[in-house]
Amino acid sequence: MGQQSPIVYIPASVTNIEEGAFSSYATPLIITTSGSTAEQYAIDNGINYEIVDSWEVPET
């Protein structure tokens, strides 16, 4: 059974995502910008994603 599924913010500046990077999660959600490496990674790997123009990093 996978870990709790995360919401992951991936900026356009990320140009490489390792194959299987989210394989330990059942249903991760990637938040990214249109045309980014993260968007294509999500499409290619059947991962849920949302496109945004920009975001503020939530405080922890």
Short mmCIF file of N, CA and C in Angstrom, two decimals:
data_model
loop_
_atom_site.label_atom_id
_atom_site.label_comp_id
_atom_site.label_asym_id
_atom_site.label_seq_id
_atom_site.Cartn_x
_atom_site.Cartn_y
_atom_site.Cartn_z
N MET A 1 0.85 -1.17 0.00
CA MET A 1 0.00 0.00 0.00
C MET A 1 0.89 1.24 0.00
N GLY A 2 0.56 2.23 -0.83
CA GLY A 2 1.38 3.43 -0.94
C GLY A 2 1.18 4.38 0.21
N GLN A 3 2.07 5.33 0.28
CA GLN A 3 1.99 6.37 1.30
C GLN A 3 0.88 7.35 0.93
N GLN A 4 0.55 8.25 1.87
CA GLN A 4 -0.46 9.27 1.59
C GLN A 4 -0.02 10.05 0.35
N SER A 5 -0.96 10.28 -0.55
CA SER A 5 -0.62 10.93 -1.81
C SER A 5 -0.38 12.42 -1.63
N PRO A 6 0.73 12.90 -2.15
CA PRO A 6 1.10 14.31 -1.97
C PRO A 6 0.56 15.21 -3.07
N ILE A 7 0.53 16.49 -2.77
CA ILE A 7 0.37 17.53 -3.78
C ILE A 7 1.77 18.09 -3.97
N VAL A 8 2.27 18.04 -5.21
CA VAL A 8 3.65 18.42 -5.49
C VAL A 8 3.66 19.61 -6.43
N TYR A 9 4.31 20.69 -6.02
CA TYR A 9 4.46 21.88 -6.85
C TYR A 9 5.79 21.78 -7.58
N ILE A 10 5.74 21.75 -8.93
CA ILE A 10 6.97 21.61 -9.71
C ILE A 10 7.06 22.79 -10.67
N PRO A 11 8.04 23.67 -10.47
CA PRO A 11 8.17 24.85 -11.34
C PRO A 11 8.71 24.49 -12.72
N ALA A 12 8.53 25.40 -13.66
CA ALA A 12 9.00 25.21 -15.02
C ALA A 12 10.52 25.07 -15.09
N SER A 13 11.22 25.55 -14.08
CA SER A 13 12.68 25.45 -14.08
C SER A 13 13.18 24.02 -13.90
N VAL A 14 12.31 23.11 -13.47
CA VAL A 14 12.69 21.69 -13.36
C VAL A 14 12.64 21.09 -14.76
N THR A 15 13.77 20.57 -15.21
CA THR A 15 13.86 20.06 -16.58
C THR A 15 14.02 18.55 -16.66
N ASN A 16 14.10 17.87 -15.51
CA ASN A 16 14.22 16.42 -15.52
C ASN A 16 13.54 15.85 -14.27
N ILE A 17 12.71 14.84 -14.49
CA ILE A 17 12.07 14.13 -13.38
C ILE A 17 12.39 12.66 -13.58
N GLU A 18 12.98 12.06 -12.57
CA GLU A 18 13.42 10.67 -12.66
C GLU A 18 12.22 9.74 -12.87
N GLU A 19 12.38 8.77 -13.76
CA GLU A 19 11.35 7.77 -14.00
C GLU A 19 10.96 7.10 -12.69
N GLY A 20 9.68 7.00 -12.41
CA GLY A 20 9.20 6.36 -11.19
C GLY A 20 9.28 7.24 -9.96
N ALA A 21 9.51 8.53 -10.14
CA ALA A 21 9.69 9.43 -8.99
C ALA A 21 8.50 9.42 -8.03
N PHE A 22 7.31 9.13 -8.53
CA PHE A 22 6.12 9.14 -7.68
C PHE A 22 5.49 7.76 -7.55
N SER A 23 6.23 6.72 -7.84
CA SER A 23 5.67 5.37 -7.87
C SER A 23 5.22 4.84 -6.51
N SER A 24 5.71 5.40 -5.43
CA SER A 24 5.30 4.91 -4.11
C SER A 24 4.00 5.56 -3.63
N TYR A 25 3.42 6.44 -4.45
CA TYR A 25 2.17 7.12 -4.10
C TYR A 25 1.06 6.65 -5.02
N ALA A 26 -0.13 6.40 -4.45
CA ALA A 26 -1.26 5.91 -5.24
C ALA A 26 -1.77 6.97 -6.22
N THR A 27 -1.98 8.19 -5.75
CA THR A 27 -2.56 9.23 -6.61
C THR A 27 -1.97 10.60 -6.31
N PRO A 28 -0.72 10.83 -6.69
CA PRO A 28 -0.15 12.16 -6.47
C PRO A 28 -0.83 13.19 -7.37
N LEU A 29 -0.73 14.44 -6.99
CA LEU A 29 -1.24 15.54 -7.80
C LEU A 29 -0.08 16.50 -8.04
N ILE A 30 0.23 16.73 -9.30
CA ILE A 30 1.30 17.66 -9.66
C ILE A 30 0.67 19.00 -10.02
N ILE A 31 1.18 20.06 -9.42
CA ILE A 31 0.78 21.43 -9.76
C ILE A 31 1.95 22.02 -10.52
N THR A 32 1.69 22.52 -11.74
CA THR A 32 2.78 23.02 -12.57
C THR A 32 2.24 24.02 -13.58
N THR A 33 3.11 24.49 -14.45
CA THR A 33 2.73 25.45 -15.48
C THR A 33 2.62 24.76 -16.84
N SER A 34 1.86 25.35 -17.72
CA SER A 34 1.63 24.79 -19.05
C SER A 34 2.93 24.67 -19.84
N GLY A 35 3.09 23.54 -20.50
CA GLY A 35 4.26 23.32 -21.34
C GLY A 35 5.50 22.88 -20.59
N SER A 36 5.39 22.65 -19.30
CA SER A 36 6.56 22.29 -18.49
C SER A 36 6.90 20.81 -18.60
N THR A 37 8.11 20.48 -18.19
CA THR A 37 8.54 19.09 -18.11
C THR A 37 7.60 18.31 -17.19
N ALA A 38 7.17 18.92 -16.10
CA ALA A 38 6.28 18.25 -15.15
C ALA A 38 4.93 17.93 -15.79
N GLU A 39 4.41 18.82 -16.61
CA GLU A 39 3.15 18.54 -17.30
C GLU A 39 3.31 17.33 -18.21
N GLN A 40 4.36 17.30 -18.99
CA GLN A 40 4.58 16.18 -19.90
C GLN A 40 4.81 14.88 -19.14
N TYR A 41 5.53 14.95 -18.03
CA TYR A 41 5.77 13.77 -17.19
C TYR A 41 4.44 13.23 -16.68
N ALA A 42 3.56 14.12 -16.21
CA ALA A 42 2.25 13.70 -15.71
C ALA A 42 1.44 13.03 -16.81
N ILE A 43 1.42 13.62 -17.98
CA ILE A 43 0.68 13.05 -19.11
C ILE A 43 1.24 11.67 -19.46
N ASP A 44 2.54 11.58 -19.60
CA ASP A 44 3.19 10.32 -19.99
C ASP A 44 2.99 9.20 -18.98
N ASN A 45 2.81 9.57 -17.71
CA ASN A 45 2.74 8.57 -16.64
C ASN A 45 1.36 8.45 -16.00
N GLY A 46 0.35 9.08 -16.59
CA GLY A 46 -1.01 8.96 -16.08
C GLY A 46 -1.20 9.53 -14.69
N ILE A 47 -0.47 10.59 -14.37
CA ILE A 47 -0.54 11.22 -13.05
C ILE A 47 -1.46 12.44 -13.14
N ASN A 48 -2.31 12.61 -12.14
CA ASN A 48 -3.18 13.78 -12.09
C ASN A 48 -2.34 15.05 -11.98
N TYR A 49 -2.77 16.10 -12.69
CA TYR A 49 -2.04 17.36 -12.63
C TYR A 49 -2.99 18.52 -12.83
N GLU A 50 -2.57 19.69 -12.36
CA GLU A 50 -3.30 20.94 -12.57
C GLU A 50 -2.33 21.96 -13.11
N ILE A 51 -2.80 22.74 -14.06
CA ILE A 51 -2.00 23.81 -14.66
C ILE A 51 -2.38 25.13 -13.99
N VAL A 52 -1.37 25.87 -13.57
CA VAL A 52 -1.58 27.19 -12.97
C VAL A 52 -0.62 28.18 -13.64
N ASP A 53 -0.96 29.46 -13.55
CA ASP A 53 -0.07 30.50 -14.08
C ASP A 53 1.10 30.74 -13.14
N SER A 54 0.82 30.69 -11.84
CA SER A 54 1.84 30.87 -10.81
C SER A 54 1.24 30.40 -9.49
N TRP A 55 2.05 30.35 -8.46
CA TRP A 55 1.55 29.97 -7.14
C TRP A 55 2.45 30.53 -6.07
N GLU A 56 1.90 30.54 -4.87
CA GLU A 56 2.68 30.90 -3.69
C GLU A 56 2.94 29.60 -2.94
N VAL A 57 4.14 29.42 -2.49
CA VAL A 57 4.48 28.22 -1.74
C VAL A 57 3.82 28.31 -0.37
N PRO A 58 3.00 27.30 -0.03
CA PRO A 58 2.33 27.34 1.27
C PRO A 58 3.34 27.26 2.41
N GLU A 59 3.07 27.98 3.49
CA GLU A 59 3.94 27.90 4.67
C GLU A 59 3.71 26.58 5.37
N THR A 60 4.79 26.03 5.93
CA THR A 60 4.65 24.75 6.64
C THR A 60 4.69 24.96 8.12
#
